[in-house]
mmCIF file of C-alpha atoms in Angstrom:
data_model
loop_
_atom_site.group_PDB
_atom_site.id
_atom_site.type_symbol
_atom_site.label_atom_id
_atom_site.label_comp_id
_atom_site.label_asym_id
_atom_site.label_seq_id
_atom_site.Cartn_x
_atom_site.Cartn_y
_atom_site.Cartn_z
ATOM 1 C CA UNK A 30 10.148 -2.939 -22.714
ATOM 2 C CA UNK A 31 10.064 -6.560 -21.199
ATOM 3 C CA UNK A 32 6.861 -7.875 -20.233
ATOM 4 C CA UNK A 33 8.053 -7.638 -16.625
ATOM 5 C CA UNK A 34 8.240 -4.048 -16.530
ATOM 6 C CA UNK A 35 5.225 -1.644 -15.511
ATOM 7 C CA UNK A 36 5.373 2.021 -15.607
ATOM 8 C CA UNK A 37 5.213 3.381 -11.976
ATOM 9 C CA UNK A 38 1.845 4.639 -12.607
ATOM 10 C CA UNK A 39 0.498 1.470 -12.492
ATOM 11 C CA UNK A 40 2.450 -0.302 -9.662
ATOM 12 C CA UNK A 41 1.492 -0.796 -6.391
ATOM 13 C CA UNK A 42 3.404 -2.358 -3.102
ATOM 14 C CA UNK A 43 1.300 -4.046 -0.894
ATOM 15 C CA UNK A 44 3.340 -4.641 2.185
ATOM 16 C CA UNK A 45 1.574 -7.508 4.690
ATOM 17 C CA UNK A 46 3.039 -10.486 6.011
ATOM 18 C CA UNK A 47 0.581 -13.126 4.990
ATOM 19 C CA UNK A 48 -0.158 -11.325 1.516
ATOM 20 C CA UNK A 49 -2.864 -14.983 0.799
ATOM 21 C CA UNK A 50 -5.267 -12.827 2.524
ATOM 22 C CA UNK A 51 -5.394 -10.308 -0.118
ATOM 23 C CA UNK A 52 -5.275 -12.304 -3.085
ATOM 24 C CA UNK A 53 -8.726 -11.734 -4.254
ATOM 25 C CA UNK A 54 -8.563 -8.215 -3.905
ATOM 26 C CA UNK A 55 -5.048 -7.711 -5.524
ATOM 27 C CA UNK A 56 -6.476 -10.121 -8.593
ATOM 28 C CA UNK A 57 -8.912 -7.352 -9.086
ATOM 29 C CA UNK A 58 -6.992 -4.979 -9.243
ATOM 30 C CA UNK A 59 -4.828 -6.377 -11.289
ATOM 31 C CA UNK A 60 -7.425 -7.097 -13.607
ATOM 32 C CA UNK A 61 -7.602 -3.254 -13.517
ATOM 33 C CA UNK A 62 -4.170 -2.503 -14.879
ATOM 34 C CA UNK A 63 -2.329 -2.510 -11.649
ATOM 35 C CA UNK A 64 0.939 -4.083 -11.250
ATOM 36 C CA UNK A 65 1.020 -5.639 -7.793
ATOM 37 C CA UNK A 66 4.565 -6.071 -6.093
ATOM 38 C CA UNK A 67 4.683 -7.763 -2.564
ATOM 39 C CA UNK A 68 7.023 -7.156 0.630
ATOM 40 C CA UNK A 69 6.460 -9.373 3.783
ATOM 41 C CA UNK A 70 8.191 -6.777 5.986
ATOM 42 C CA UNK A 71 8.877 -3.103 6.723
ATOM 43 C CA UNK A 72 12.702 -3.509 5.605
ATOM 44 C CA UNK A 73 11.970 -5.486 2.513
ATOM 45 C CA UNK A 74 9.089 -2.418 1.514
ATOM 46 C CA UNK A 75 11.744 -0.079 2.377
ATOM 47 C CA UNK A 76 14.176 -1.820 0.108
ATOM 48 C CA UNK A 77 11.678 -2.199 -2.479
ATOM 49 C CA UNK A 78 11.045 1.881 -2.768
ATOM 50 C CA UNK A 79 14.481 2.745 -2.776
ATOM 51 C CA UNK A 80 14.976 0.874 -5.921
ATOM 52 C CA UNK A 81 11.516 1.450 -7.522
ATOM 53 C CA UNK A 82 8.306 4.064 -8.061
ATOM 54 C CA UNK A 83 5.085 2.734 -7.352
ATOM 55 C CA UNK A 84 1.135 4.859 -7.756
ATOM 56 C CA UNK A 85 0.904 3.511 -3.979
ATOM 57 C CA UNK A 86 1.742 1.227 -1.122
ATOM 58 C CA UNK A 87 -1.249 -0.870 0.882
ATOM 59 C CA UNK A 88 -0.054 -1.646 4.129
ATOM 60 C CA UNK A 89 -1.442 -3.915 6.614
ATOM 61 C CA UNK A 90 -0.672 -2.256 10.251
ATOM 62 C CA UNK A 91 0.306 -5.349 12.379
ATOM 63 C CA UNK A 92 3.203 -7.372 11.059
ATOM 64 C CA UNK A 93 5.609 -9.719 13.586
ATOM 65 C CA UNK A 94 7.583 -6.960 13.864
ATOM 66 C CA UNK A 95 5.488 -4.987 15.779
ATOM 67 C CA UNK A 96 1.625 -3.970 15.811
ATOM 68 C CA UNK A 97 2.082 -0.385 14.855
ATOM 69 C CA UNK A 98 4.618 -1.755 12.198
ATOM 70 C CA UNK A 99 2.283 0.341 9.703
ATOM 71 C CA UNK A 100 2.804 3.730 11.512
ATOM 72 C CA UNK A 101 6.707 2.913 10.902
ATOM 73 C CA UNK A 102 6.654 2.446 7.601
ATOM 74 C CA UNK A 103 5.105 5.798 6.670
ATOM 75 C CA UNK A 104 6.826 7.314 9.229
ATOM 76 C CA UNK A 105 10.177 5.904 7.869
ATOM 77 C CA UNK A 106 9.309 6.573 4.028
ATOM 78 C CA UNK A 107 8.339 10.356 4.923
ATOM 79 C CA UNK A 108 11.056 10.985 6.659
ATOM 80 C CA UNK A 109 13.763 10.182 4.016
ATOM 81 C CA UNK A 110 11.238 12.266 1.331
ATOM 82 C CA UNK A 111 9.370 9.555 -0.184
ATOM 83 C CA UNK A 112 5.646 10.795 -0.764
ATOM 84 C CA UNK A 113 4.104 7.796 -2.346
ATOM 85 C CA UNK A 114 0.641 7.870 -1.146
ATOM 86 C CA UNK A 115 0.297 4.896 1.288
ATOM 87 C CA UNK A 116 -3.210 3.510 2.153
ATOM 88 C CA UNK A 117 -3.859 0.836 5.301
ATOM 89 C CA UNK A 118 -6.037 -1.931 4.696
ATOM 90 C CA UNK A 119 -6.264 -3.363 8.427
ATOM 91 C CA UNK A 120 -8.348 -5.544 10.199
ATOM 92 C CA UNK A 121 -9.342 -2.570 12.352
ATOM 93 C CA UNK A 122 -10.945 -0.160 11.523
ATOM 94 C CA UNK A 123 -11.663 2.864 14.204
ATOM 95 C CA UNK A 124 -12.217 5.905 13.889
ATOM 96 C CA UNK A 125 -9.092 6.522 16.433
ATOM 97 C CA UNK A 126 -7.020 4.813 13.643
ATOM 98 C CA UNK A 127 -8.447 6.367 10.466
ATOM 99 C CA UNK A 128 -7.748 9.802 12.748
ATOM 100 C CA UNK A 129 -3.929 8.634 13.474
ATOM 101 C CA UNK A 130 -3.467 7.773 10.315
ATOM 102 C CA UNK A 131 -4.290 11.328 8.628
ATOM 103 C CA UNK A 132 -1.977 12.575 11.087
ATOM 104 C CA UNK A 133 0.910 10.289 9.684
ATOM 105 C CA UNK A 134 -0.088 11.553 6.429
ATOM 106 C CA UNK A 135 -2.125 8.444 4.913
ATOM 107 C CA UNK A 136 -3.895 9.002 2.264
ATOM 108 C CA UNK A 137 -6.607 6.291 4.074
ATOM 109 C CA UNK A 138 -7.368 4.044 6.239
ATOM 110 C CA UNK A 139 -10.168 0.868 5.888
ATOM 111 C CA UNK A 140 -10.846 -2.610 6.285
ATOM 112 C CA UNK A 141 -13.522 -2.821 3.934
ATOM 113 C CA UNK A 142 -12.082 -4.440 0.493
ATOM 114 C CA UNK A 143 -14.874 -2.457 -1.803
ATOM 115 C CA UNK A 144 -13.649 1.163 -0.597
ATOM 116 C CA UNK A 145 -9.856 0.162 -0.405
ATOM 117 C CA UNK A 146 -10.181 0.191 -3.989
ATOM 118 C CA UNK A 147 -12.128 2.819 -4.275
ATOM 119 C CA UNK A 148 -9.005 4.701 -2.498
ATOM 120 C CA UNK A 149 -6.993 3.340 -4.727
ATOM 121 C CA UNK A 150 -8.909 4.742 -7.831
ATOM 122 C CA UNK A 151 -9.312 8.144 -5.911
ATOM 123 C CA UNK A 152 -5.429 8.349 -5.724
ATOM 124 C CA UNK A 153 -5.307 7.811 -9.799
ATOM 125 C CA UNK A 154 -7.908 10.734 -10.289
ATOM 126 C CA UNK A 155 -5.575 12.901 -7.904
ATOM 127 C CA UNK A 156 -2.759 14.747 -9.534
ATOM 128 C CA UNK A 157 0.622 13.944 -7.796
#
């Protein structure tokens, strides 16, 4: 195995189109074994899946392509099969949204770094 390959178990997409503002976060959990891949848009993330497995995608909701872009992207991966648990880390954080979200079939919703990750470590005690 090259040292650019992670198991899927351990790989996560974080799709946001100014990914800076997540560095700290993504260095932790990098420092806790995860792998993290980045897509600036919808398409690219969409690209990205079809080609790869990942534990989960983070998704930011508002990208130039439109402010529900978030909604889309689960919405697009669920509809051609793709379960990979997806989890939006958002500026906003309502309970309207958290709500919408479980109905798109998130697996969360938050804008607080400390329990993104704690999502994140929820989904890897969760059997799949």
């Amino acid at each position: 195995m090259t040292p650019y390959r992670y198991e899927s178990g351990r790989r996560i997409l974080w799709v946001d189109d100014r990914p800076n503002d997540n560095r700290p976060i993504a260095a932790h959990l990098e420092r806790r074994g995860f792998h993290i891949s980045y897509a600036l848009s919808t398409g690219l993330a969409l690209v990205l899946l079809s080609k790869n497995k990942y534990f989960a995608v983070i998704s930011d909701m508002g990208r130039p392509e439109g402010i529900r872009e978030g909604f889309h992207l689960l919405d697009s991966m669920r509809g051609r099969d793709d379960q990979t648990p997806v989890i939006f880390y958002a500026s906003l954080d309502a309970p309207a949204l958290r709500e919408e979200a479980a109905l798109h079939d998130a697996q969360g919703c938050t804008n607080n770094s400390a329990e993104l990750i704690q999502l994140i470590e929820k989904l890897g005690n969760c059997p799949r």
